[in-house]
């Protein structure tokens, strides 16, 4: 999987060089490149924003630098695909509070893609014509992390990339862990049951007896019951 990110703060993404994602990059399972949007500006102030048509507070990111940046991403992707053809279209992910909700299913869908490009907006967002124009070369996915607003798309892009990249085969050492976690198929897309480790008693609190029993059927039943209970209390919407 190839991941390209365009942002006015490309240094945000240095954290992706750490932990399992960083190891996957080193091992050649992923490539992750962050690009500075200002590299595609042509004035001495490297301007990327302007006032909104129709009035209102805040500034809007200009379409010109975004158009040139995405032209460069498209050319790079095409060159790579000439060396190693793939059948799917590249996907342009635009993190935005007005996008579709990001879910584990979305992460699963994106994990099957060969090329992801993240367009990280700032201020009041990116001129909407960029998304309309990009649809000629990309499958455009406008995605929201939740019902709240961040200062920009970088944090959201980081979260989406980590959720997606860990599903790429080989990134997680034990693939069974992907089946048994919250929102996964192995839990019926419910929340994961509480987990425990040694010691069996810590500060007067004991590990549930069933987990010490060695009785796998009982343990599975207990975990399922706990998963349903947690989901009912914390995320009843998932039960419907």
Coordinates of C-alpha atoms in Angstrom, one line a residue:
X1 CA 0.0 0.0 0.0
X2 CA 1.2 3.5 -0.9
X3 CA 0.0 6.4 1.2
X4 CA 0.6 10.0 0.3
X5 CA -0.4 12.9 2.5
X6 CA -0.7 16.6 1.6
X7 CA -0.7 19.1 4.4
X8 CA 0.7 22.5 5.4
X9 CA 2.2 20.7 8.4
X10 CA 3.8 17.5 7.0
X11 CA 5.9 17.1 10.2
X12 CA 2.8 16.0 12.0
X13 CA 3.2 12.6 10.4
X14 CA 6.7 11.8 11.7
X15 CA 4.9 9.8 14.4
X16 CA 4.0 7.2 11.7
X17 CA 7.6 6.2 11.7
X18 CA 7.2 4.6 15.1
X19 CA 5.9 1.3 16.4
X20 CA 4.2 -1.2 14.1
X21 CA 3.4 1.2 11.3
X22 CA 7.0 2.3 11.2
X23 CA 8.2 -1.3 11.1
X24 CA 5.8 -2.0 8.3
X25 CA 7.3 0.9 6.3
X26 CA 10.8 -0.5 7.0
X27 CA 9.7 -3.9 5.9
X28 CA 8.3 -2.6 2.7
X29 CA 4.6 -3.4 3.4
X30 CA 3.7 0.3 3.3
X31 CA 5.2 3.5 1.9
X32 CA 4.1 6.7 3.6
X33 CA 5.1 10.1 2.2
X34 CA 4.0 13.5 3.6
X35 CA 4.2 16.5 1.3
X36 CA 4.0 20.3 2.0
X37 CA 1.1 21.9 0.2
X38 CA 3.0 25.2 0.2
X39 CA 5.5 23.6 -2.3
X40 CA 2.8 24.1 -4.9
X41 CA 2.3 27.9 -4.3
X42 CA 3.9 30.6 -6.4
X43 CA 3.9 33.8 -4.4
X44 CA 6.5 34.9 -1.9
X45 CA 4.1 34.4 1.0
X46 CA 3.3 30.8 -0.1
X47 CA -0.4 31.6 0.3
X48 CA -2.8 28.7 0.6
X49 CA -6.0 30.4 1.7
X50 CA -8.4 33.3 0.9
X51 CA -11.7 34.8 2.1
X52 CA -14.9 32.8 1.5
X53 CA -17.3 33.7 -1.3
X54 CA -20.6 34.7 0.3
X55 CA -19.0 36.1 3.4
X56 CA -18.6 34.5 6.8
X57 CA -15.9 33.9 9.3
X58 CA -12.6 32.2 8.6
X59 CA -10.6 31.4 5.5
X60 CA -10.9 28.8 2.8
X61 CA -8.1 26.8 1.3
X62 CA -7.5 27.9 -2.3
X63 CA -8.0 25.3 -5.1
X64 CA -4.9 26.2 -7.2
X65 CA -2.2 24.7 -4.9
X66 CA -4.5 21.7 -4.2
X67 CA -5.0 21.1 -7.9
X68 CA -1.2 21.2 -8.6
X69 CA -0.5 19.0 -5.5
X70 CA -3.0 16.4 -6.6
X71 CA -1.6 16.5 -10.2
X72 CA 1.8 15.6 -8.7
X73 CA 0.2 12.8 -6.6
X74 CA -1.6 11.4 -9.7
X75 CA 1.6 11.5 -11.8
X76 CA 3.5 9.7 -9.1
X77 CA 0.8 7.0 -8.7
X78 CA 0.6 6.4 -12.5
X79 CA 4.4 6.0 -12.7
X80 CA 4.4 3.5 -9.9
X81 CA 1.5 1.6 -11.5
X82 CA 3.4 1.3 -14.8
X83 CA 6.0 -0.7 -12.9
X84 CA 3.4 -2.7 -10.9
X85 CA -0.1 -2.5 -12.4
X86 CA -3.1 -2.8 -10.0
X87 CA -6.8 -2.8 -10.9
X88 CA -8.3 -0.4 -8.3
X89 CA -8.6 3.3 -8.5
X90 CA -6.6 5.5 -6.1
X91 CA -8.6 6.9 -3.3
X92 CA -8.5 10.5 -2.1
X93 CA -9.5 10.8 1.5
X94 CA -10.5 14.2 2.7
X95 CA -11.0 14.4 6.5
X96 CA -13.9 16.8 7.3
X97 CA -16.5 17.2 10.0
X98 CA -19.1 17.1 7.2
X99 CA -18.0 13.7 5.9
X100 CA -19.4 10.2 6.3
X101 CA -18.7 8.7 9.7
X102 CA -15.5 6.6 9.9
X103 CA -16.1 3.1 11.1
X104 CA -14.1 -0.2 11.3
X105 CA -15.9 -1.2 8.1
X106 CA -14.5 1.9 6.4
X107 CA -11.0 1.0 7.6
X108 CA -11.5 -2.5 6.2
X109 CA -12.5 -1.1 2.8
X110 CA -9.6 1.3 2.7
X111 CA -7.1 -1.4 3.8
X112 CA -7.7 -3.2 0.5
X113 CA -6.7 -0.2 -1.6
X114 CA -3.3 0.1 -3.3
X115 CA -3.0 3.9 -3.2
X116 CA -4.4 6.4 -0.6
X117 CA -4.0 10.1 -0.8
X118 CA -4.9 12.2 2.2
X119 CA -5.8 15.9 1.7
X120 CA -5.6 17.6 5.1
X121 CA -7.6 20.8 5.1
X122 CA -7.3 23.7 7.5
X123 CA -9.3 26.8 8.4
X124 CA -12.9 26.4 7.1
X125 CA -11.8 23.6 4.8
X126 CA -10.8 23.1 1.1
X127 CA -12.6 24.8 -1.8
X128 CA -15.3 22.2 -2.7
X129 CA -14.4 22.3 -6.3
X130 CA -11.2 20.3 -5.5
X131 CA -13.2 17.3 -4.5
X132 CA -15.5 17.6 -7.5
X133 CA -12.5 17.9 -9.9
X134 CA -10.5 15.1 -8.2
X135 CA -13.3 12.6 -8.9
X136 CA -12.1 12.2 -12.5
X137 CA -8.9 10.5 -11.2
X138 CA -9.8 9.3 -7.7
X139 CA -12.5 7.7 -5.7
X140 CA -13.2 10.6 -3.3
X141 CA -14.0 9.7 0.3
X142 CA -14.9 12.6 2.6
X143 CA -14.7 11.2 6.1
X144 CA -15.5 12.4 9.6
X145 CA -14.0 10.9 12.8
X146 CA -17.0 12.0 14.8
X147 CA -19.4 14.7 15.8
X148 CA -16.8 17.3 16.7
X149 CA -14.4 19.7 15.0
X150 CA -10.6 19.7 14.9
X151 CA -8.3 22.5 13.9
X152 CA -7.3 20.6 10.8
X153 CA -7.3 17.3 9.0
X154 CA -3.9 16.1 10.2
X155 CA -5.0 14.4 13.5
X156 CA -7.9 12.8 11.7
X157 CA -5.7 11.6 8.9
X158 CA -3.3 10.1 11.5
X159 CA -6.1 8.2 13.1
X160 CA -7.5 6.9 9.8
X161 CA -4.1 5.8 8.6
X162 CA -3.3 3.9 11.7
X163 CA -6.7 2.2 11.7
X164 CA -6.3 1.3 8.0
X165 CA -2.6 0.3 8.0
X166 CA -2.9 -2.1 10.9
X167 CA -5.3 -4.1 8.8
X168 CA -2.9 -4.5 5.9
X169 CA -1.7 -8.2 5.9
X170 CA 1.6 -8.6 7.8
X171 CA 1.5 -5.3 9.7
X172 CA 0.1 -6.9 12.9
X173 CA 2.1 -9.9 14.0
X174 CA -0.8 -12.0 15.2
X175 CA -3.8 -11.6 12.8
X176 CA -6.1 -13.3 15.3
X177 CA -6.0 -10.1 17.4
X178 CA -7.8 -8.3 14.6
X179 CA -10.7 -10.7 14.8
X180 CA -11.2 -10.5 18.6
X181 CA -11.1 -6.7 19.2
X182 CA -13.9 -4.1 19.4
X183 CA -16.0 -3.6 16.3
X184 CA -14.5 -6.6 14.6
X185 CA -16.3 -9.5 13.0
X186 CA -15.1 -11.9 15.7
X187 CA -17.0 -10.0 18.4
X188 CA -20.1 -9.5 16.2
X189 CA -19.0 -5.9 15.7
X190 CA -19.6 -5.3 19.4
X191 CA -17.3 -3.9 22.0
X192 CA -14.5 -6.2 23.3
X193 CA -14.9 -7.8 26.7
X194 CA -12.6 -6.6 29.6
X195 CA -9.1 -8.1 29.5
X196 CA -6.7 -9.1 32.3
X197 CA -3.2 -10.4 32.9
X198 CA -1.0 -11.6 35.8
X199 CA -1.1 -11.3 38.8
X200 CA -4.4 -13.0 39.5
X201 CA -4.9 -10.6 42.5
X202 CA -3.8 -7.0 42.3
X203 CA -4.5 -4.5 45.1
X204 CA -7.3 -6.6 46.3
X205 CA -9.0 -6.9 42.9
X206 CA -9.3 -10.4 41.5
X207 CA -9.4 -11.6 37.9
X208 CA -12.8 -13.2 37.2
X209 CA -12.7 -16.9 38.2
X210 CA -13.9 -18.1 34.8
X211 CA -10.8 -16.8 33.1
X212 CA -8.6 -18.9 35.4
X213 CA -10.7 -22.1 34.8
X214 CA -9.1 -23.2 31.6
X215 CA -12.6 -24.0 30.3
X216 CA -12.6 -22.5 26.9
X217 CA -16.4 -22.8 26.3
X218 CA -17.2 -21.1 29.5
X219 CA -14.6 -18.4 28.8
X220 CA -16.0 -17.7 25.4
X221 CA -19.5 -17.5 26.8
X222 CA -18.4 -15.1 29.5
X223 CA -16.6 -12.9 27.0
X224 CA -19.6 -12.8 24.8
X225 CA -21.9 -11.9 27.7
X226 CA -19.5 -9.1 28.8
X227 CA -19.2 -7.8 25.2
X228 CA -23.0 -7.6 24.9
X229 CA -23.3 -5.9 28.3
X230 CA -20.6 -3.3 27.6
X231 CA -22.1 -2.5 24.2
X232 CA -25.6 -2.2 25.7
X233 CA -24.4 0.3 28.3
X234 CA -21.8 2.3 26.3
X235 CA -22.9 2.0 22.6
X236 CA -26.5 0.8 22.4
X237 CA -26.6 2.0 18.8
X238 CA -24.4 -0.9 17.8
X239 CA -27.0 -3.4 18.9
X240 CA -29.4 -2.1 16.3

